[in-house]
Short mmCIF file of C-alpha atoms in Angstrom, two decimals:
data_model
loop_
_atom_site.label_atom_id
_atom_site.label_comp_id
_atom_site.label_asym_id
_atom_site.label_seq_id
_atom_site.Cartn_x
_atom_site.Cartn_y
_atom_site.Cartn_z
CA MET M 193 -80.78 17.03 -18.83
CA LYS M 194 -82.72 20.31 -18.77
CA ASN M 195 -81.37 23.29 -16.89
CA PHE M 196 -82.86 23.79 -13.43
CA SER M 197 -81.52 27.21 -12.49
CA PHE M 198 -82.33 30.66 -11.15
CA ALA M 199 -83.74 31.58 -14.57
CA ASN M 200 -85.98 28.50 -14.53
CA ARG M 201 -87.20 29.50 -11.08
CA ILE M 202 -88.47 32.84 -12.39
CA GLN M 203 -90.09 31.13 -15.37
CA ASN M 204 -91.72 28.52 -13.17
CA ILE M 205 -93.18 31.10 -10.79
CA ASN M 206 -94.69 32.99 -13.73
CA LYS M 207 -96.24 29.77 -15.04
CA MET M 208 -97.57 28.90 -11.59
CA LYS M 209 -99.51 32.17 -11.51
CA SER M 210 -101.35 31.45 -14.76
CA GLN M 211 -101.79 27.67 -14.98
CA ASP M 212 -104.00 25.12 -13.25
CA PHE M 213 -102.37 22.09 -11.64
CA ASP M 214 -103.53 18.61 -10.82
CA LEU M 215 -101.21 18.56 -7.82
CA VAL M 216 -99.56 21.33 -5.83
CA ILE M 217 -96.91 19.93 -3.50
CA ILE M 218 -95.86 21.87 -0.42
CA GLY M 219 -92.37 20.88 0.73
CA GLY M 220 -89.18 20.26 -1.22
CA GLY M 221 -87.46 17.54 0.77
CA ILE M 222 -87.09 13.94 -0.35
CA ASN M 223 -90.82 13.18 -0.15
CA GLY M 224 -91.86 16.28 -2.05
CA ALA M 225 -89.26 15.61 -4.73
CA GLY M 226 -90.31 11.96 -4.92
CA VAL M 227 -94.01 12.79 -5.24
CA ALA M 228 -93.23 15.39 -7.93
CA ARG M 229 -91.19 12.83 -9.88
CA ASP M 230 -93.83 10.11 -9.59
CA ALA M 231 -96.80 12.30 -10.47
CA SER M 232 -95.10 14.11 -13.36
CA ALA M 233 -93.89 10.78 -14.81
CA ARG M 234 -97.54 9.70 -14.93
CA GLY M 235 -98.40 12.80 -16.98
CA MET M 236 -99.97 14.91 -14.22
CA ARG M 237 -99.55 18.69 -14.10
CA VAL M 238 -97.42 19.28 -11.02
CA ALA M 239 -96.21 22.34 -9.12
CA LEU M 240 -93.93 22.18 -6.07
CA ILE M 241 -93.01 24.97 -3.67
CA GLU M 242 -90.36 24.91 -0.94
CA ALA M 243 -90.10 27.70 1.64
CA ARG M 244 -86.33 27.43 1.96
CA ASP M 245 -83.72 25.59 -0.08
CA PHE M 246 -84.47 22.12 -1.38
CA ALA M 247 -83.48 19.49 1.22
CA SER M 248 -82.75 22.16 3.83
CA GLY M 249 -84.79 20.44 6.54
CA THR M 250 -84.69 16.84 7.70
CA SER M 251 -83.71 15.59 4.25
CA SER M 252 -80.12 16.80 4.64
CA LYS M 253 -79.81 15.96 8.33
CA SER M 254 -79.99 12.16 8.22
CA SER M 255 -77.35 9.58 9.07
CA LYS M 256 -76.88 9.40 5.29
CA LEU M 257 -77.61 5.68 5.26
CA ILE M 258 -79.70 3.52 2.97
CA HIS M 259 -80.53 0.59 5.19
CA GLY M 260 -83.20 -1.88 6.18
CA GLY M 261 -82.87 -0.95 9.83
CA ILE M 262 -81.40 -3.87 11.72
CA ARG M 263 -82.72 -2.56 15.04
CA TYR M 264 -86.32 -2.46 13.79
CA LEU M 265 -86.28 -6.28 13.89
CA GLU M 266 -86.23 -5.97 17.69
CA ASN M 267 -89.49 -3.99 17.45
CA MET M 268 -90.96 -6.77 15.23
CA GLU M 269 -91.32 -4.33 12.31
CA PHE M 270 -90.67 -7.00 9.69
CA LYS M 271 -92.77 -5.37 6.97
CA LEU M 272 -90.85 -2.10 7.31
CA VAL M 273 -87.49 -3.89 7.13
CA PHE M 274 -88.57 -5.96 4.12
CA GLU M 275 -89.75 -2.87 2.24
CA ALA M 276 -86.57 -0.98 3.09
CA LEU M 277 -84.26 -3.79 1.99
CA ASN M 278 -86.22 -4.15 -1.26
CA GLU M 279 -85.96 -0.42 -1.90
CA ARG M 280 -82.25 -0.49 -1.03
CA GLY M 281 -81.70 -2.79 -4.00
CA ARG M 282 -83.63 -0.48 -6.29
CA LEU M 283 -81.67 2.58 -5.17
CA PHE M 284 -78.38 0.86 -6.02
CA GLU M 285 -79.62 0.80 -9.62
CA MET M 286 -81.47 4.14 -9.62
CA ALA M 287 -78.57 6.21 -8.26
CA PRO M 288 -75.25 4.31 -8.15
CA HIS M 289 -73.40 7.65 -7.89
CA LEU M 290 -75.27 8.48 -4.68
CA VAL M 291 -75.89 5.11 -3.01
CA HIS M 292 -72.84 2.96 -2.24
CA PRO M 293 -72.61 -0.49 -0.61
CA LEU M 294 -70.96 -0.49 2.82
CA ARG M 295 -70.11 -3.22 5.31
CA PHE M 296 -71.25 -2.74 8.92
CA MET M 297 -69.83 -4.30 12.07
CA ILE M 298 -71.85 -4.98 15.25
CA PRO M 299 -69.42 -5.72 18.12
CA LEU M 300 -71.01 -7.59 21.03
CA TYR M 301 -69.74 -7.57 24.62
CA GLN M 302 -70.55 -9.46 27.79
CA GLU M 303 -72.63 -6.49 28.92
CA SER M 304 -74.51 -6.09 25.61
CA ARG M 305 -78.31 -6.29 25.68
CA VAL M 306 -78.30 -8.81 22.83
CA GLY M 307 -76.08 -11.92 22.84
CA MET M 308 -74.28 -13.57 19.94
CA GLY M 309 -77.00 -16.21 19.48
CA LYS M 310 -79.94 -13.83 19.30
CA MET M 311 -78.01 -11.42 17.07
CA GLY M 312 -77.13 -14.32 14.78
CA LEU M 313 -80.83 -15.10 14.33
CA GLY M 314 -81.40 -11.42 13.54
CA MET M 315 -78.64 -11.50 10.93
CA TRP M 316 -80.14 -14.52 9.16
CA LEU M 317 -83.55 -12.84 9.24
CA TYR M 318 -82.05 -9.62 7.84
CA ASP M 319 -80.49 -11.48 4.92
CA ALA M 320 -83.70 -13.45 4.37
CA LEU M 321 -85.83 -10.29 4.30
CA SER M 322 -83.52 -8.96 1.58
CA LEU M 323 -84.30 -12.20 -0.30
CA PHE M 324 -80.55 -12.87 -0.01
CA GLN M 325 -79.90 -10.03 -2.47
CA ALA M 326 -77.53 -8.03 -0.24
CA PRO M 327 -74.16 -7.07 -1.79
CA GLU M 328 -72.64 -9.64 0.61
CA MET M 329 -74.13 -12.01 3.17
CA HIS M 330 -73.43 -11.57 6.88
CA GLU M 331 -70.41 -13.05 8.66
CA ARG M 332 -69.88 -14.09 12.28
CA LEU M 333 -66.47 -13.27 13.80
CA ASN M 334 -65.07 -14.39 17.14
CA ALA M 335 -63.30 -11.88 19.40
CA LYS M 336 -59.86 -12.42 17.85
CA ALA M 337 -61.13 -12.12 14.28
CA SER M 338 -63.17 -9.04 15.25
CA ILE M 339 -60.05 -7.26 16.50
CA GLU M 340 -58.17 -8.27 13.36
CA HIS M 341 -61.01 -6.78 11.32
CA MET M 342 -61.26 -3.60 13.42
CA PRO M 343 -57.99 -3.14 15.39
CA ALA M 344 -59.25 0.07 17.05
CA ILE M 345 -62.26 -1.59 18.72
CA ARG M 346 -62.24 -2.06 22.52
CA PRO M 347 -61.09 -5.63 23.25
CA ASN M 348 -62.21 -5.86 26.91
CA ASN M 349 -65.13 -8.31 27.37
CA LEU M 350 -65.54 -8.62 23.57
CA LEU M 351 -67.50 -11.75 22.64
CA GLY M 352 -67.30 -11.32 18.90
CA SER M 353 -69.10 -9.45 16.15
CA TYR M 354 -71.27 -9.71 13.07
CA ILE M 355 -70.50 -8.10 9.72
CA TYR M 356 -73.36 -7.34 7.32
CA SER M 357 -74.16 -5.18 4.30
CA ASP M 358 -76.11 -1.95 3.91
CA ALA M 359 -75.25 1.33 2.16
CA TYR M 360 -74.39 5.00 2.61
CA MET M 361 -75.62 7.86 0.45
CA ASP M 362 -75.60 11.60 -0.14
CA ASP M 363 -79.01 12.56 1.25
CA ASP M 364 -79.18 16.15 0.02
CA ARG M 365 -77.95 15.27 -3.47
CA LEU M 366 -80.52 12.45 -3.67
CA VAL M 367 -83.18 15.14 -3.21
CA HIS M 368 -81.61 17.35 -5.89
CA GLU M 369 -81.32 14.49 -8.40
CA THR M 370 -84.91 13.43 -7.74
CA MET M 371 -86.02 17.04 -8.20
CA ARG M 372 -84.04 17.28 -11.45
CA SER M 373 -85.80 14.15 -12.69
CA ALA M 374 -89.19 15.70 -11.85
CA ASN M 375 -88.10 18.85 -13.69
CA GLU M 376 -87.17 16.70 -16.68
CA ASN M 377 -90.72 15.30 -16.64
CA GLY M 378 -92.23 18.80 -16.73
CA ALA M 379 -92.94 19.42 -13.04
CA LEU M 380 -92.60 23.09 -12.06
CA CYS M 381 -90.50 23.19 -8.90
CA VAL M 382 -89.26 26.29 -7.05
CA ASN M 383 -87.39 26.95 -3.84
CA TYR M 384 -87.72 29.95 -1.51
CA VAL M 385 -91.48 30.16 -2.08
CA LYS M 386 -93.49 29.76 1.12
CA ALA M 387 -97.05 28.48 1.43
CA THR M 388 -98.87 31.06 3.56
CA GLY M 389 -102.34 29.50 3.46
CA VAL M 390 -105.03 28.10 1.19
CA ASN M 391 -108.22 29.35 -0.43
CA PHE M 392 -111.39 27.27 -0.10
CA GLY M 393 -114.12 27.16 -2.70
CA PRO M 394 -117.90 27.32 -2.09
CA ASP M 395 -117.90 23.52 -1.74
CA GLY M 396 -115.46 23.72 1.18
CA LYS M 397 -112.59 22.22 -0.81
CA ILE M 398 -109.16 23.75 -1.37
CA GLN M 399 -109.01 25.65 -4.64
CA SER M 400 -105.57 27.23 -4.47
CA VAL M 401 -102.46 27.67 -2.34
CA LYS M 402 -101.37 31.13 -1.19
CA CYS M 403 -97.67 31.70 -1.77
CA GLU M 404 -95.01 34.27 -0.96
CA ASP M 405 -91.76 34.52 -2.90
CA GLN M 406 -89.15 34.79 -0.13
CA HIS M 407 -86.82 36.76 -2.40
CA SER M 408 -89.13 39.32 -4.03
CA LYS M 409 -91.77 39.19 -1.25
CA GLU M 410 -94.41 39.00 -3.98
CA ASN M 411 -97.65 37.22 -3.06
CA PHE M 412 -99.48 35.01 -5.55
CA THR M 413 -101.75 31.96 -5.66
CA VAL M 414 -101.38 28.60 -7.38
CA LYS M 415 -104.56 26.83 -8.46
CA ALA M 416 -104.68 23.25 -7.24
CA ARG M 417 -107.11 20.43 -7.90
CA HIS M 418 -105.41 18.61 -5.02
CA VAL M 419 -102.68 19.53 -2.52
CA ILE M 420 -100.01 17.29 -1.07
CA SER M 421 -98.22 18.19 2.16
CA SER M 422 -94.70 16.79 2.41
CA VAL M 423 -93.29 19.20 4.97
CA GLY M 424 -91.92 16.61 7.40
CA PRO M 425 -91.57 18.00 10.94
CA TRP M 426 -93.69 21.02 9.97
CA THR M 427 -96.73 18.78 9.27
CA ASP M 428 -98.64 19.74 12.42
CA GLU M 429 -97.84 23.43 11.95
CA LEU M 430 -99.18 23.34 8.39
CA GLY M 431 -102.21 21.28 9.40
CA GLU M 432 -103.12 23.74 12.15
CA SER M 433 -102.73 26.69 9.79
CA ILE M 434 -105.20 25.17 7.31
CA PHE M 435 -107.77 23.39 9.50
CA LYS M 436 -109.21 24.51 12.83
CA ASP M 437 -109.99 20.89 13.70
CA TRP M 438 -106.46 19.57 13.03
CA LYS M 439 -105.25 16.99 15.54
CA LYS M 440 -101.50 16.62 15.94
CA ILE M 441 -100.03 13.41 14.54
CA LEU M 442 -96.27 13.79 15.09
CA ARG M 443 -93.79 12.87 17.79
CA PRO M 444 -90.80 14.91 16.55
CA THR M 445 -87.39 13.79 17.74
CA LYS M 446 -84.05 15.53 17.49
CA GLY M 447 -81.01 13.87 15.96
CA ILE M 448 -77.50 15.29 15.75
CA HIS M 449 -74.38 14.04 13.99
CA LEU M 450 -70.68 14.85 14.26
CA THR M 451 -68.11 14.72 11.46
CA LEU M 452 -64.46 13.79 11.94
CA PRO M 453 -61.34 13.54 9.76
CA LYS M 454 -60.90 9.94 8.62
CA HIS M 455 -57.47 9.62 10.22
CA ARG M 456 -58.83 10.36 13.73
CA LEU M 457 -61.01 7.26 13.84
CA PRO M 458 -59.56 4.51 11.61
CA LEU M 459 -62.70 2.52 10.78
CA THR M 460 -62.31 -0.44 8.43
CA SER M 461 -66.10 -0.59 8.06
CA ALA M 462 -69.08 1.17 9.55
CA VAL M 463 -69.68 0.32 13.21
CA VAL M 464 -72.98 -0.09 15.05
CA MET M 465 -72.51 1.16 18.61
CA GLY M 466 -75.43 0.23 20.84
CA ALA M 467 -75.90 2.38 23.92
CA GLU M 468 -75.82 -0.79 25.99
CA LYS M 469 -78.71 -0.17 28.38
CA SER M 470 -81.05 1.70 26.03
CA ASP M 471 -82.67 1.11 22.66
CA ARG M 472 -80.59 3.79 20.93
CA ILE M 473 -77.99 3.01 18.30
CA VAL M 474 -75.08 5.19 17.29
CA PHE M 475 -73.29 4.63 13.99
CA GLY M 476 -69.69 5.30 13.07
CA ILE M 477 -69.76 5.69 9.28
CA PRO M 478 -66.65 5.98 7.10
CA ARG M 479 -67.21 7.81 3.84
CA HIS M 480 -64.81 8.83 1.10
CA GLU M 481 -64.37 12.27 2.66
CA MET M 482 -65.10 11.98 6.41
CA ILE M 483 -66.35 9.94 9.35
CA ILE M 484 -69.90 10.55 10.58
CA ILE M 485 -70.87 9.76 14.19
CA GLY M 486 -74.55 9.76 15.03
CA THR M 487 -77.26 9.94 15.98
CA THR M 488 -79.06 11.10 19.10
CA ASP M 489 -82.81 10.47 19.42
CA THR M 490 -84.62 12.72 21.89
CA ASP M 491 -88.11 14.24 21.90
CA PHE M 492 -88.16 17.78 20.51
CA LYS M 493 -91.04 20.13 21.34
CA GLU M 494 -89.88 23.35 19.66
CA SER M 495 -90.28 24.53 16.07
CA PRO M 496 -87.91 22.63 13.72
CA GLU M 497 -86.22 25.95 12.84
CA ASN M 498 -84.81 26.07 16.35
CA VAL M 499 -83.00 22.74 16.36
CA THR M 500 -79.30 23.04 17.20
CA THR M 501 -76.42 20.93 18.41
CA THR M 502 -75.75 21.44 22.12
CA PRO M 503 -72.61 20.71 24.14
CA GLU M 504 -74.56 17.92 25.88
CA ASP M 505 -75.31 16.29 22.50
CA VAL M 506 -71.62 16.35 21.63
CA LYS M 507 -70.59 14.90 24.99
CA TYR M 508 -73.13 12.09 24.63
CA LEU M 509 -71.85 11.00 21.21
CA LEU M 510 -68.21 11.35 22.24
CA SER M 511 -68.80 9.24 25.37
CA ILE M 512 -70.32 6.39 23.38
CA THR M 513 -67.56 6.56 20.77
CA ASP M 514 -64.94 6.59 23.52
CA HIS M 515 -66.58 3.52 25.08
CA TYR M 516 -66.06 1.56 21.86
CA PHE M 517 -62.79 3.17 20.75
CA PRO M 518 -60.97 4.23 23.94
CA GLY M 519 -57.60 4.26 22.20
CA ALA M 520 -58.70 6.96 19.77
CA ASN M 521 -58.77 9.55 22.59
CA LEU M 522 -61.27 11.67 20.70
CA THR M 523 -62.08 15.14 21.99
CA ALA M 524 -64.38 17.92 20.85
CA HIS M 525 -61.39 19.56 19.17
CA ASP M 526 -61.18 16.65 16.73
CA ILE M 527 -64.69 17.36 15.44
CA ILE M 528 -64.87 19.18 12.10
CA ALA M 529 -68.57 20.04 12.15
CA SER M 530 -71.99 18.95 13.29
CA TYR M 531 -75.54 19.01 11.99
CA ALA M 532 -78.89 18.75 13.73
CA GLY M 533 -82.31 17.83 12.41
CA VAL M 534 -85.82 16.87 13.48
CA ARG M 535 -87.35 13.52 12.54
CA PRO M 536 -91.08 13.70 11.75
CA LEU M 537 -91.99 10.47 13.53
CA VAL M 538 -95.68 9.66 13.70
CA ALA M 539 -96.89 9.35 17.31
CA ASP M 540 -97.81 5.74 18.11
CA GLY M 541 -97.84 5.75 21.90
CA SER M 542 -94.40 4.15 22.25
CA SER M 543 -92.71 4.43 25.62
CA THR M 544 -89.45 5.85 24.23
CA GLU M 545 -88.25 7.81 21.24
CA GLY M 546 -86.21 4.87 19.99
CA LYS M 547 -89.20 2.53 20.00
CA THR M 548 -91.38 4.93 18.01
CA SER M 549 -92.02 3.34 14.64
CA ARG M 550 -90.39 4.63 11.45
CA GLU M 551 -93.46 3.59 9.47
CA HIS M 552 -94.94 6.40 7.41
CA THR M 553 -98.50 7.69 7.49
CA ILE M 554 -100.56 8.98 4.58
CA LEU M 555 -103.69 10.93 5.56
CA SER M 556 -106.15 12.28 3.03
CA ASP M 557 -108.71 14.93 3.89
CA ASP M 558 -111.85 15.24 1.76
CA ARG M 559 -111.31 18.99 1.67
CA GLY M 560 -108.59 18.41 -0.89
CA ILE M 561 -105.25 17.66 0.72
CA THR M 562 -103.13 14.57 1.38
CA PHE M 563 -100.50 14.57 4.12
CA VAL M 564 -97.48 12.26 4.11
CA ALA M 565 -95.36 12.07 7.25
CA GLY M 566 -92.88 9.80 8.98
CA GLY M 567 -91.13 7.00 7.17
CA LYS M 568 -87.55 6.08 6.38
CA TYR M 569 -85.33 7.77 3.80
CA THR M 570 -84.65 4.36 2.27
CA THR M 571 -88.32 3.83 1.38
CA TYR M 572 -88.95 7.30 -0.02
CA ARG M 573 -89.67 6.09 -3.57
CA LEU M 574 -92.30 3.57 -2.42
CA MET M 575 -93.76 6.06 0.05
CA CYS M 576 -94.17 8.67 -2.69
CA GLU M 577 -95.78 6.17 -5.04
CA GLN M 578 -98.32 5.34 -2.32
CA THR M 579 -98.90 9.06 -1.68
CA VAL M 580 -99.72 9.72 -5.34
CA LYS M 581 -102.05 6.71 -5.36
CA ALA M 582 -103.88 8.15 -2.35
CA ALA M 583 -104.23 11.51 -4.13
CA LEU M 584 -105.51 9.87 -7.32
CA LYS M 585 -108.67 8.83 -5.46
CA PHE M 586 -109.74 12.47 -5.62
CA PHE M 587 -109.83 12.42 -9.42
CA THR M 588 -112.40 10.86 -11.73
CA PHE M 589 -111.93 7.41 -13.21
CA GLU M 590 -111.75 8.93 -16.69
CA GLU M 591 -108.89 11.19 -15.60
CA ARG M 592 -107.01 8.41 -13.86
CA VAL M 593 -106.98 6.20 -16.96
CA THR M 594 -105.40 8.99 -19.01
CA TRP M 595 -102.39 8.99 -16.70
CA SER M 596 -99.83 6.22 -16.84
CA LYS M 597 -98.79 3.96 -13.98
CA SER M 598 -95.95 4.84 -11.63
CA ASN M 599 -92.57 4.53 -13.29
CA THR M 600 -89.94 5.60 -10.78
CA VAL M 601 -87.58 2.62 -10.62
CA THR M 602 -85.61 3.89 -13.62
CA PRO M 603 -82.28 5.73 -13.05
CA LEU M 604 -82.73 9.26 -11.71
CA ASN M 605 -80.23 10.56 -14.24
CA PRO M 606 -79.43 8.90 -17.62
CA TYR M 607 -75.78 9.83 -17.12
CA THR M 608 -75.63 7.75 -13.95
CA SER M 609 -77.13 4.41 -14.90
CA MET M 610 -75.08 1.46 -13.63
CA ASP M 611 -73.26 1.19 -16.99
CA ALA M 612 -72.70 4.93 -17.37
CA PHE M 613 -71.39 5.19 -13.82
CA GLN M 614 -68.83 2.44 -14.40
CA GLN M 615 -67.84 4.00 -17.72
CA ALA M 616 -67.22 7.35 -16.03
CA LYS M 617 -64.87 5.83 -13.47
CA VAL M 618 -62.83 4.37 -16.33
CA GLN M 619 -62.88 7.69 -18.21
CA ALA M 620 -61.74 9.84 -15.27
CA ASP M 621 -58.02 9.47 -16.04
CA VAL M 622 -58.71 10.38 -19.68
CA TRP M 623 -60.55 13.52 -18.59
CA ALA M 624 -57.54 14.51 -16.49
CA HIS M 625 -55.18 14.04 -19.45
CA GLU M 626 -57.42 15.99 -21.82
CA THR M 627 -58.26 18.91 -19.51
CA GLY M 628 -55.19 19.37 -17.34
CA HIS M 629 -57.21 18.83 -14.16
CA SER M 630 -55.68 16.52 -11.58
CA VAL M 631 -56.49 12.83 -11.72
CA GLU M 632 -57.78 13.06 -8.14
CA ASP M 633 -60.26 15.81 -9.08
CA MET M 634 -61.48 13.99 -12.19
CA ARG M 635 -62.00 10.76 -10.24
CA LEU M 636 -64.05 12.72 -7.73
CA LEU M 637 -66.06 14.27 -10.58
CA ALA M 638 -66.75 10.80 -12.01
CA GLU M 639 -67.70 9.45 -8.60
CA ARG M 640 -70.15 12.29 -8.02
CA TYR M 641 -71.65 12.72 -11.49
CA GLY M 642 -71.00 9.64 -13.62
CA MET M 643 -70.82 10.45 -17.34
CA GLU M 644 -72.42 13.82 -16.65
CA GLY M 645 -68.91 14.77 -15.56
CA GLU M 646 -67.96 14.84 -19.24
CA GLU M 647 -70.88 17.16 -19.97
CA ILE M 648 -69.80 19.44 -17.12
CA LEU M 649 -66.26 19.65 -18.48
CA ASN M 650 -67.56 20.43 -21.98
CA LYS M 651 -70.05 23.02 -20.74
CA TYR M 652 -67.78 25.18 -18.60
CA SER M 653 -64.47 26.96 -19.04
CA SER M 654 -61.32 24.87 -18.88
CA ASP M 655 -59.86 27.58 -16.62
CA MET M 656 -62.29 26.74 -13.82
CA THR M 657 -61.00 24.99 -10.71
CA TYR M 658 -62.75 21.85 -9.50
CA TRP M 659 -64.87 23.70 -6.95
CA GLN M 660 -65.80 26.34 -9.52
CA LEU M 661 -67.09 23.56 -11.77
CA GLU M 662 -69.13 22.25 -8.87
CA ALA M 663 -70.54 25.73 -8.23
CA ALA M 664 -71.50 26.27 -11.86
CA GLN M 665 -73.19 22.87 -11.99
CA ALA M 666 -75.08 23.56 -8.74
CA ILE M 667 -76.35 26.93 -9.95
CA ASP M 668 -77.46 25.70 -13.38
CA SER M 669 -78.77 22.26 -12.45
CA THR M 670 -80.00 22.33 -8.84
CA MET M 671 -81.43 25.86 -8.52
CA CYS M 672 -78.72 26.80 -6.01
CA LEU M 673 -79.31 30.47 -5.15
CA HIS M 674 -76.98 31.14 -2.22
CA MET M 675 -73.39 30.36 -1.30
CA ARG M 676 -74.63 29.10 2.07
CA ASP M 677 -76.75 26.50 0.29
CA PHE M 678 -73.81 25.43 -1.87
CA PHE M 679 -71.42 24.87 1.02
CA ALA M 680 -74.06 23.18 3.19
CA ARG M 681 -75.97 20.98 0.72
CA ARG M 682 -74.31 20.77 -2.71
CA VAL M 683 -70.78 19.77 -1.72
CA PRO M 684 -69.22 18.34 1.48
CA LEU M 685 -67.01 21.37 2.11
CA PHE M 686 -68.63 22.53 5.36
CA LEU M 687 -68.94 19.07 6.86
CA ALA M 688 -65.71 17.44 5.66
CA ASP M 689 -63.08 20.16 5.28
CA ARG M 690 -61.22 21.09 8.47
CA ASN M 691 -61.59 24.80 7.59
CA HIS M 692 -65.09 24.33 6.11
CA GLY M 693 -63.86 25.27 2.63
CA VAL M 694 -63.03 28.85 3.64
CA LYS M 695 -59.99 28.90 1.34
CA HIS M 696 -62.27 28.25 -1.65
CA MET M 697 -64.79 31.00 -0.85
CA GLU M 698 -63.29 33.61 -3.13
CA GLU M 699 -63.01 31.40 -6.22
CA ILE M 700 -66.51 30.00 -5.70
CA GLY M 701 -67.88 33.49 -5.06
CA THR M 702 -66.73 34.67 -8.50
CA VAL M 703 -68.87 31.96 -10.15
CA PHE M 704 -71.97 32.93 -8.17
CA GLN M 705 -71.36 36.58 -8.86
CA GLU M 706 -71.06 36.06 -12.60
CA LYS M 707 -73.94 33.61 -13.03
CA LEU M 708 -76.43 35.34 -10.74
CA GLY M 709 -75.44 38.91 -11.60
CA TRP M 710 -74.40 39.95 -8.11
CA ASN M 711 -72.67 43.26 -7.47
CA GLU M 712 -69.87 43.54 -4.92
CA ALA M 713 -72.25 44.47 -2.13
CA ARG M 714 -74.41 41.41 -2.77
CA LEU M 715 -71.35 39.13 -2.86
CA LYS M 716 -70.17 40.58 0.44
CA GLU M 717 -73.63 39.96 1.95
CA GLU M 718 -73.59 36.34 0.73
CA LEU M 719 -70.17 35.73 2.23
CA HIS M 720 -71.41 37.19 5.51
CA MET M 721 -74.48 34.90 5.46
CA LEU M 722 -72.20 31.93 4.83
CA THR M 723 -69.81 32.69 7.67
CA GLU M 724 -72.77 33.34 10.01
CA TYR M 725 -74.24 29.97 9.09
CA MET M 726 -70.95 28.21 9.78
CA ALA M 727 -70.52 29.93 13.13
CA ARG M 728 -74.08 29.09 14.20
CA GLU M 729 -73.73 25.41 13.30
CA VAL M 730 -70.63 24.94 15.47
CA GLU M 731 -71.48 27.44 18.21
CA TRP M 732 -71.27 24.59 20.74
CA LYS M 733 -67.48 24.59 20.27
CA LYS M 734 -67.29 27.70 22.47
CA HIS M 735 -68.09 25.48 25.46
CA PHE M 736 -65.07 23.20 25.04
#
């Protein structure tokens, strides 16, 4: 695949200044990346700007699940669940290195809001809405079998449980791979370029987007025939900055997650923990490198930049986890890290945050901009296809017929098709033998990159450690510009390593320094920014 690096960023900015674009996309999360991929695959001229790092907002703060949403059945959102389950199947094929099948357990107690009978009906409906194409069909377990399946679960008043299939994923890397695919199609995408406004033409329609390079502080404009806003929880802020008559459409909610070492909560599958007397659900999710506990769901009125994990958030999640797993005796000191994000839910008048629909909204304004907001991560591909279709209405029929139809169900990366991914897992031991790297590292490389792992090994020095290889790949292929962005969104070091990867800082820093031409002062500044970020993310620990 083509490079997508710091050098490409400079080139792309220069091209943005001089070219005209069919679409200019504001926002580099999953929706922005998905729209860029869809539109560029059709043959449209596409530019994308992101004010921070790609996926630095909501798109890296999810529960990291690809799922239909079992609880949305209770809200009668059958269409949403059907779409999500259909898209889940597509994502298994599009990105098998990022989306992995996972079994989920729903334990039910005498005090649970939903009984075994009603939940059983929901399970059959869930499988039916997936057209019975789930990796495995659901199972019903009695209390004894439930405890045998999950020995750590609280046995008191346990009626039984249901086991069903969904999936977990790497949310930030899904953004990066989608962005790489858009780059491969010719889309010009850049991070750390902020939209500061728009210019209107004599006809009252948007002609260009005003931009500021957050690194050089240079101001420039990008000519746009149409603009797409995919800024998630910043949608109302952007709308108000462009239009005086903008009416707010969002009901933003805050969600936080905790990460734990796998040995501190021995989960044999993911667990759905219902806060018994509310409509919230908390997941316990085992991954290859950590356990994730989350999420909260509370209204959030501040700017998304201000979202943080509070001691109260931590206590809430720990109390629910303790209710289901009292024998684990979890405390705040067991927690490795946390992350907090803001969901851009579209206001629908629901009485509670949990009942607010996860359906997305696409709004087009005749002045030349289409907004996409809300939605579920799982349905991002379909949502982006619909967004491009909405934007196409602003172009002539003659122009539309010159562009091809949407073609985004193909693998994001040719090295990670289903066949290539399986081949890489077989090849991992061979890579270890040939390179001298450990078998464990090469299996991780295969799991994360498929057959691109072989390209990575051939491209970079054999003297590099595993994390140095990851750093080089991130810089050259995901436009990673800062060490903070690498630790937070390219690898699971901050979230999964007990010491947040501190022991690898020096070796990783040498790769950044060499590739990006940093002097010692700049390297020191980057290390300071990284440690500040880490301290800020877990500042709540001071209260325990």
